[in-house]
Amino acid sequence: MDFSSIVIILLGSTLGLILRISIKNNFKKSIGFNIQYTSIVNFLSSFFLGILIALNFINNEILVLFYSGFLGCFSTFSSFIYQLFILFKKRQFLRLFFHYIEVIIFTFLFFCFGYFLIQFFLK
């Protein structure tokens, strides 16, 4: 990995972190139903990933910037796993199961939505 790739990843991860913190701070308020900011971030990450895959970038720097840098820092997979662990420790197994299924299904749906949305507009 050369120095320019490291700078590109650093730039992308900084932007991803800023957006994630912004979402965390702005979604502390209730939005009508109980959803955690990590789920929102994971849904958006999947949506953005679907868009990136659909755009099929040939330029490697753009992929490194957005895929490795931005989405790598923006998504919160470790926070998702930690939430599951907390539910496990609290012995809330049913809630753990439904939270797991909810995040997996919705992140997949958001990925597909982003992918097919771009496919629709590119045709």
Rosetta silent file (secondary structure, phi, psi, omega in degrees, C-alpha in Angstrom):
SEQUENCE: MDFSSIVIILLGSTLGLILRISIKNNFKKSIGFNIQYTSIVNFLSSFFLGILIALNFINNEILVLFYSGFLGCFSTFSSFIYQLFILFKKRQFLRLFFHYIEVIIFTFLFFCFGYFLIQFFLK
SCORE:     score description
SCORE:     0.000 S_00000001
   1 L     0.000  129.753 -178.798    0.000    0.000    0.000 S_00000001
   2 L   -91.522  171.919 -175.862    1.457    3.333   -0.996 S_00000001
   3 H   -61.995  -38.192 -178.635    1.260    6.652    0.834 S_00000001
   4 H   -65.239  -35.628  176.838   -1.504    8.061   -1.387 S_00000001
   5 H   -65.725  -38.499  178.504   -3.769    5.094   -0.543 S_00000001
   6 H   -64.646  -42.341  178.637   -3.201    5.689    3.152 S_00000001
   7 H   -64.489  -40.794  179.873   -4.119    9.378    2.771 S_00000001
   8 H   -64.707  -43.970  177.892   -7.241    8.461    0.779 S_00000001
   9 H   -63.815  -41.200  178.454   -8.341    5.937    3.442 S_00000001
  10 H   -61.677  -43.575  178.218   -7.661    8.500    6.167 S_00000001
  11 H   -62.951  -48.173  179.858   -9.770   11.110    4.377 S_00000001
  12 H   -63.115  -41.778 -179.050  -12.645    8.676    3.785 S_00000001
  13 H   -68.858  -33.430  176.843  -12.591    7.344    7.340 S_00000001
  14 H   -64.266  -44.812  178.322  -12.588   10.868    8.756 S_00000001
  15 H   -64.220  -40.600  178.316  -15.695   11.748    6.725 S_00000001
  16 H   -63.414  -41.461  179.029  -17.357    8.471    7.760 S_00000001
  17 H   -65.792  -42.654  178.934  -16.635    9.093   11.422 S_00000001
  18 H   -61.100  -43.323  179.298  -17.967   12.658   11.266 S_00000001
  19 H   -66.692  -40.619  179.563  -21.209   11.482    9.652 S_00000001
  20 H   -64.028  -43.461  178.595  -21.619    8.627   12.152 S_00000001
  21 H   -65.896  -37.936  177.507  -21.127   10.958   15.133 S_00000001
  22 H   -62.115  -43.995  178.256  -23.534   13.466   13.591 S_00000001
  23 H   -65.694  -41.694  179.188  -26.191   10.784   13.233 S_00000001
  24 H   -59.405  -43.746 -177.948  -25.547    9.546   16.758 S_00000001
  25 H   -74.507  -30.434 -176.980  -26.004   13.030   18.205 S_00000001
  26 H   -90.275  -13.971 -179.862  -29.044   13.954   16.092 S_00000001
  27 L  -106.763   22.905  174.020  -31.015   10.724   16.523 S_00000001
  28 L   -70.953  -25.055  178.400  -31.043   10.750   20.309 S_00000001
  29 L   -76.059  152.969  177.381  -34.566   12.056   20.026 S_00000001
  30 L   -71.421  136.778  178.792  -37.389    9.612   19.459 S_00000001
  31 L  -109.005   28.235  176.212  -38.455    9.331   15.836 S_00000001
  32 L   103.829  -25.382  175.702  -41.795    7.750   16.561 S_00000001
  33 L  -149.182  164.365 -173.794  -40.550    4.260   17.280 S_00000001
  34 L   -81.546  106.340  174.696  -37.623    2.706   19.093 S_00000001
  35 L  -139.774  136.376 -177.215  -34.658    2.403   16.751 S_00000001
  36 L   -88.256  153.811 -176.950  -31.046    2.792   17.733 S_00000001
  37 H   -62.393  -30.945  179.826  -28.640    4.999   15.852 S_00000001
  38 H   -64.101  -34.874  176.406  -26.383    2.021   15.091 S_00000001
  39 H   -66.616  -42.368  178.393  -29.211    0.419   13.143 S_00000001
  40 H   -60.682  -44.648  179.895  -29.764    3.627   11.188 S_00000001
  41 H   -64.106  -41.985  178.607  -26.058    3.835   10.392 S_00000001
  42 H   -65.240  -38.498  177.183  -25.960    0.183    9.326 S_00000001
  43 H   -63.548  -46.373  178.925  -28.986    0.681    7.065 S_00000001
  44 H   -64.124  -39.605  177.864  -27.399    3.741    5.456 S_00000001
  45 H   -60.259  -44.002  179.548  -24.064    1.934    5.075 S_00000001
  46 H   -65.411  -39.740  176.883  -25.745   -0.918    3.275 S_00000001
  47 H   -60.872  -48.681  178.751  -27.626    1.521    1.050 S_00000001
  48 H   -62.530  -38.365  178.242  -24.390    3.339    0.154 S_00000001
  49 H   -64.306  -40.899  176.385  -22.621    0.018   -0.473 S_00000001
  50 H   -60.230  -40.664  177.211  -25.389   -1.027   -2.850 S_00000001
  51 H   -63.706  -45.750 -179.349  -24.944    2.238   -4.722 S_00000001
  52 H   -61.863  -41.663  179.646  -21.163    1.782   -4.918 S_00000001
  53 H   -66.199  -40.917 -179.397  -21.477   -1.768   -6.215 S_00000001
  54 H   -66.626  -34.704 -179.692  -24.052   -0.719   -8.810 S_00000001
  55 H   -71.732  -21.846  173.445  -21.863    2.138  -10.049 S_00000001
  56 L    50.823   58.922 -179.397  -19.064   -0.381  -10.667 S_00000001
  57 L   -62.011  136.852  174.843  -16.179    2.067  -10.311 S_00000001
  58 L   -94.161  -28.494 -179.332  -13.061    1.249  -12.270 S_00000001
  59 L   -70.718  117.463 -175.871  -10.985    3.906  -10.501 S_00000001
  60 H   -67.191  -33.768 -179.590   -9.285    2.169   -7.562 S_00000001
  61 H   -63.979  -36.913  178.410   -8.826    5.396   -5.564 S_00000001
  62 H   -66.412  -41.333  176.985  -12.576    5.997   -5.481 S_00000001
  63 H   -62.275  -44.940  179.928  -13.155    2.467   -4.213 S_00000001
  64 H   -62.772  -43.263 -179.555  -10.497    2.866   -1.524 S_00000001
  65 H   -60.760  -52.119 -174.378  -11.913    6.243   -0.489 S_00000001
  66 H   -85.653  -45.744 -173.931  -15.532    5.139   -0.165 S_00000001
  67 H   -74.659  -56.108 -177.759  -15.435    1.391    0.437 S_00000001
  68 H   -77.951  -44.822 -176.294  -12.433    1.010    2.723 S_00000001
  69 H   -78.040  -69.224 -173.363  -12.281    4.512    4.162 S_00000001
  70 H   -63.791  -58.383 -176.528  -15.763    5.983    4.402 S_00000001
  71 H   -69.261  -30.872  177.873  -17.927    2.875    4.788 S_00000001
  72 H   -63.255  -35.707  179.821  -15.314    1.071    6.875 S_00000001
  73 H   -92.269  -29.974 -178.252  -15.440    3.817    9.478 S_00000001
  74 H   -72.164  -42.725 -177.966  -19.081    4.822    9.026 S_00000001
  75 L   -69.944  156.610 -172.012  -20.597    1.376    9.541 S_00000001
  76 L  -126.495   51.370 -178.893  -20.913    0.112   13.080 S_00000001
  77 H   -60.218  -40.836  179.846  -20.620   -3.637   12.901 S_00000001
  78 H   -64.587  -36.723  176.555  -18.696   -3.765   16.178 S_00000001
  79 H   -66.592  -37.495  177.083  -21.405   -1.685   17.885 S_00000001
  80 H   -61.824  -45.913  178.915  -24.036   -4.060   16.510 S_00000001
  81 H   -63.985  -39.678  178.199  -22.163   -7.054   17.952 S_00000001
  82 H   -62.891  -41.651  177.287  -21.781   -5.242   21.273 S_00000001
  83 H   -60.696  -41.498  177.342  -25.542   -4.583   21.385 S_00000001
  84 H   -62.841  -41.111  179.538  -26.166   -8.278   20.804 S_00000001
  85 H   -63.403  -41.268  178.247  -23.720   -9.149   23.578 S_00000001
  86 H   -62.118  -43.819  177.336  -25.454   -6.782   26.027 S_00000001
  87 H   -63.417  -36.770  177.697  -28.815   -8.397   25.241 S_00000001
  88 H   -64.987  -45.294  178.958  -27.204  -11.800   25.717 S_00000001
  89 H   -63.007  -34.518  179.061  -25.769  -10.792   29.105 S_00000001
  90 L   -80.575   -2.045  179.908  -29.180   -9.481   30.157 S_00000001
  91 L    61.439   34.330  177.019  -30.637  -12.826   29.070 S_00000001
  92 L   -99.079   68.965 -170.573  -33.066  -11.094   26.715 S_00000001
  93 H   -67.716  -37.349  178.907  -32.793  -13.836   24.132 S_00000001
  94 H   -66.261  -44.366  177.222  -36.010  -13.102   22.270 S_00000001
  95 H   -64.254  -39.144  176.400  -35.110   -9.433   21.891 S_00000001
  96 H   -59.159  -47.037 -179.507  -31.582  -10.450   20.820 S_00000001
  97 H   -61.209  -48.225 -178.074  -33.002  -12.742   18.149 S_00000001
  98 H   -68.198  -35.537  177.162  -35.398  -10.135   16.769 S_00000001
  99 H   -65.788  -42.377  178.385  -32.764   -7.384   16.802 S_00000001
 100 H   -60.549  -50.070 -178.945  -30.355   -9.654   14.918 S_00000001
 101 H   -63.029  -43.019  179.671  -32.986  -10.609   12.327 S_00000001
 102 H   -57.788  -49.970 -176.853  -34.155   -6.999   11.982 S_00000001
 103 H   -66.909  -43.483 -179.120  -30.672   -5.662   11.283 S_00000001
 104 H   -63.303  -46.961 -177.775  -29.698   -8.476    8.905 S_00000001
 105 H   -67.034  -48.145 -176.801  -32.916   -8.261    6.885 S_00000001
 106 H   -68.600  -36.961  177.543  -33.099   -4.466    6.744 S_00000001
 107 H   -65.360  -37.637  176.747  -29.426   -4.000    5.887 S_00000001
 108 H   -65.470  -42.779  178.727  -29.839   -6.480    3.043 S_00000001
 109 H   -64.255  -40.856  177.620  -32.989   -4.696    1.841 S_00000001
 110 H   -66.273  -37.627  175.380  -31.268   -1.296    1.978 S_00000001
 111 H   -60.025  -49.488  179.696  -28.316   -2.719    0.030 S_00000001
 112 H   -61.471  -41.298  179.140  -30.688   -4.056   -2.639 S_00000001
 113 H   -60.689  -46.844  177.884  -32.596   -0.764   -2.707 S_00000001
 114 H   -62.229  -42.644 -179.202  -29.405    1.235   -3.295 S_00000001
 115 H   -63.881  -51.696 -176.415  -28.192   -1.202   -5.936 S_00000001
 116 H   -72.749  -27.354  174.840  -31.445   -1.385   -7.897 S_00000001
 117 H   -62.961  -46.193  178.303  -32.085    2.354   -7.569 S_00000001
 118 H   -67.241  -41.206  176.997  -28.808    3.077   -9.340 S_00000001
 119 H   -58.907  -38.932  178.851  -29.462    0.325  -11.878 S_00000001
 120 H   -63.629  -44.261 -177.697  -32.835    1.905  -12.630 S_00000001
 121 H   -77.278  -22.117  179.608  -31.340    5.354  -13.227 S_00000001
 122 H   -81.853  -16.328 -179.399  -28.407    4.058  -15.284 S_00000001
 123 L   -83.562    0.000    0.000  -30.678    2.363  -17.808 S_00000001
